[in-house]
Amino acid sequence: MSGGEVAGILVAVFWAILVSFIALVLVRLAQTLRAATKLVDDISEQAVPLLADASATVRSANTQLARVDSITADVQEVTANASALSSTVSSAFGGPLVKVAAFGYGVRRAMGRKTEPEPRSTVFVGRAVDKKLPSARFGGRRTRGKG
């Protein structure tokens, strides 16, 4: 065997190994592509009903929001009417009711003064003082400090 024949055999063995390696890679790639295709099909089968359900939920939520908008408008109108009624009642009856309450308080106080005797008081250097003063004002001794 000459050097050219040995080189030819080595190149042929190298090409056989390279072709078998490429064939193995292509087989693995085909398996991966089949698995990916199956996964995409499964996701498509599950996604279509989910999207339909999501679309129905969004439509339902939109209907509910329209109802809430109408309820909010009605509540706002009722609130405005109640505020107007409150201010009307306050302006119509507020002043006279305050006057009647003040008159009633004055009458009660006047009646209360007529029935109660005037309290006796003691005069100290031109000042009238009730007998309910603390003992310190009557000249009692205060103790300061510990004791």
Short mmCIF file of C-alpha atoms in Angstrom, two decimals:
data_model
loop_
_atom_site.label_atom_id
_atom_site.label_comp_id
_atom_site.label_asym_id
_atom_site.label_seq_id
_atom_site.Cartn_x
_atom_site.Cartn_y
_atom_site.Cartn_z
CA MET A 1 0.00 0.00 0.00
CA SER A 2 1.22 3.29 -0.95
CA GLY A 3 0.80 6.59 0.88
CA GLY A 4 -1.94 7.70 -1.54
CA GLU A 5 -4.00 4.59 -0.85
CA VAL A 6 -3.66 5.03 2.93
CA ALA A 7 -4.67 8.66 2.57
CA GLY A 8 -7.66 7.65 0.44
CA ILE A 9 -8.77 5.08 3.04
CA LEU A 10 -8.42 7.64 5.85
CA VAL A 11 -10.48 10.19 3.87
CA ALA A 12 -13.14 7.55 3.14
CA VAL A 13 -13.35 6.56 6.85
CA PHE A 14 -13.51 10.24 7.83
CA TRP A 15 -16.34 10.84 5.34
CA ALA A 16 -18.22 7.77 6.61
CA ILE A 17 -17.96 9.00 10.20
CA LEU A 18 -18.99 12.52 9.15
CA VAL A 19 -22.00 11.27 7.16
CA SER A 20 -23.16 9.02 10.04
CA PHE A 21 -22.79 11.95 12.49
CA ILE A 22 -24.79 14.24 10.19
CA ALA A 23 -27.44 11.52 9.75
CA LEU A 24 -27.72 11.16 13.55
CA VAL A 25 -28.10 14.93 13.92
CA LEU A 26 -30.77 15.02 11.22
CA VAL A 27 -32.70 12.18 12.90
CA ARG A 28 -32.63 14.05 16.25
CA LEU A 29 -33.68 17.27 14.53
CA ALA A 30 -36.60 15.49 12.88
CA GLN A 31 -37.73 14.14 16.29
CA THR A 32 -37.47 17.62 17.81
CA LEU A 33 -39.49 19.13 14.94
CA ARG A 34 -42.18 16.44 15.33
CA ALA A 35 -42.43 17.15 19.08
CA ALA A 36 -42.60 20.92 18.45
CA THR A 37 -45.32 20.40 15.83
CA LYS A 38 -47.33 18.27 18.24
CA LEU A 39 -46.90 20.88 21.01
CA VAL A 40 -48.07 23.69 18.70
CA ASP A 41 -51.11 21.63 17.67
CA ASP A 42 -52.01 20.92 21.32
CA ILE A 43 -51.65 24.59 22.23
CA SER A 44 -53.78 25.61 19.24
CA GLU A 45 -56.50 23.15 20.29
CA GLN A 46 -56.56 24.60 23.83
CA ALA A 47 -56.04 28.24 22.90
CA VAL A 48 -59.01 28.58 20.56
CA PRO A 49 -61.63 27.71 23.24
CA LEU A 50 -59.78 29.87 25.78
CA LEU A 51 -59.85 32.84 23.42
CA ALA A 52 -63.57 32.29 22.81
CA ASP A 53 -64.20 32.21 26.58
CA ALA A 54 -62.09 35.34 27.10
CA SER A 55 -64.02 37.13 24.36
CA ALA A 56 -67.35 36.18 25.99
CA THR A 57 -66.06 37.34 29.39
CA VAL A 58 -64.97 40.70 27.96
CA ARG A 59 -68.39 41.15 26.35
CA SER A 60 -70.10 40.35 29.65
CA ALA A 61 -67.84 42.74 31.55
CA ASN A 62 -68.61 45.48 29.02
CA THR A 63 -72.36 44.92 29.54
CA GLN A 64 -71.92 45.09 33.33
CA LEU A 65 -69.87 48.30 33.04
CA ALA A 66 -72.63 49.88 30.97
CA ARG A 67 -75.10 48.99 33.75
CA VAL A 68 -72.78 50.41 36.40
CA ASP A 69 -72.47 53.62 34.37
CA SER A 70 -76.25 54.04 34.29
CA ILE A 71 -76.51 53.29 38.03
CA THR A 72 -73.75 55.82 38.76
CA ALA A 73 -75.57 58.47 36.73
CA ASP A 74 -78.79 57.78 38.65
CA VAL A 75 -77.00 57.97 42.01
CA GLN A 76 -75.37 61.24 41.00
CA GLU A 77 -78.78 62.68 40.11
CA VAL A 78 -80.29 61.51 43.41
CA THR A 79 -77.35 63.01 45.31
CA ALA A 80 -77.81 66.35 43.56
CA ASN A 81 -81.54 66.31 44.36
CA ALA A 82 -80.89 65.45 48.02
CA SER A 83 -78.35 68.27 48.27
CA ALA A 84 -80.81 70.73 46.77
CA LEU A 85 -83.56 69.52 49.12
CA SER A 86 -81.24 69.79 52.11
CA SER A 87 -80.26 73.36 51.27
CA THR A 88 -83.91 74.28 50.70
CA VAL A 89 -85.00 72.81 54.04
CA SER A 90 -82.06 74.45 55.79
CA SER A 91 -82.84 77.87 54.37
CA ALA A 92 -86.60 77.55 54.96
CA PHE A 93 -86.62 76.08 58.45
CA GLY A 94 -83.10 76.70 59.75
CA GLY A 95 -83.52 80.32 60.80
CA PRO A 96 -86.93 79.96 62.47
CA LEU A 97 -85.91 76.76 64.26
CA VAL A 98 -82.82 78.44 65.68
CA LYS A 99 -84.96 81.35 66.86
CA VAL A 100 -87.50 79.01 68.48
CA ALA A 101 -84.72 77.06 70.19
CA ALA A 102 -83.12 80.25 71.47
CA PHE A 103 -86.48 81.50 72.74
CA GLY A 104 -87.14 78.18 74.50
CA TYR A 105 -83.70 78.29 76.11
CA GLY A 106 -84.30 81.85 77.29
CA VAL A 107 -87.69 80.94 78.74
CA ARG A 108 -86.25 77.93 80.59
CA ARG A 109 -83.43 79.97 81.97
CA ALA A 110 -85.75 82.77 83.06
CA MET A 111 -88.10 80.29 84.73
CA GLY A 112 -85.17 78.58 86.41
CA ARG A 113 -83.87 81.85 87.89
CA LYS A 114 -87.23 82.77 89.37
CA THR A 115 -87.57 79.51 91.26
CA GLU A 116 -84.00 79.22 92.58
CA PRO A 117 -83.01 81.38 95.58
CA GLU A 118 -80.00 83.58 95.05
CA PRO A 119 -76.85 82.01 96.47
CA ARG A 120 -75.33 83.73 99.45
CA SER A 121 -71.92 85.14 98.86
CA THR A 122 -69.21 86.64 100.99
CA VAL A 123 -67.56 89.93 100.13
CA PHE A 124 -63.76 90.21 100.32
CA VAL A 125 -62.30 93.61 99.55
CA GLY A 126 -64.94 94.61 97.09
CA ARG A 127 -65.31 91.17 95.54
CA ALA A 128 -68.26 88.81 95.88
CA VAL A 129 -67.05 85.23 96.43
CA ASP A 130 -69.01 81.99 96.84
CA LYS A 131 -68.28 79.78 99.80
CA LYS A 132 -67.05 77.07 97.45
CA LEU A 133 -63.56 78.55 97.14
CA PRO A 134 -60.61 76.28 97.68
CA SER A 135 -59.07 76.32 101.12
CA ALA A 136 -55.94 78.01 99.78
CA ARG A 137 -57.93 81.16 99.03
CA PHE A 138 -59.19 81.31 102.60
CA GLY A 139 -55.63 81.50 103.87
CA GLY A 140 -54.95 77.80 104.34
CA ARG A 141 -51.33 76.74 104.41
CA ARG A 142 -49.82 75.00 101.42
CA THR A 143 -47.05 72.53 101.80
CA ARG A 144 -44.47 72.42 99.11
CA GLY A 145 -41.83 69.84 98.61
CA LYS A 146 -41.70 66.29 99.94
CA GLY A 147 -43.98 65.34 102.67
#
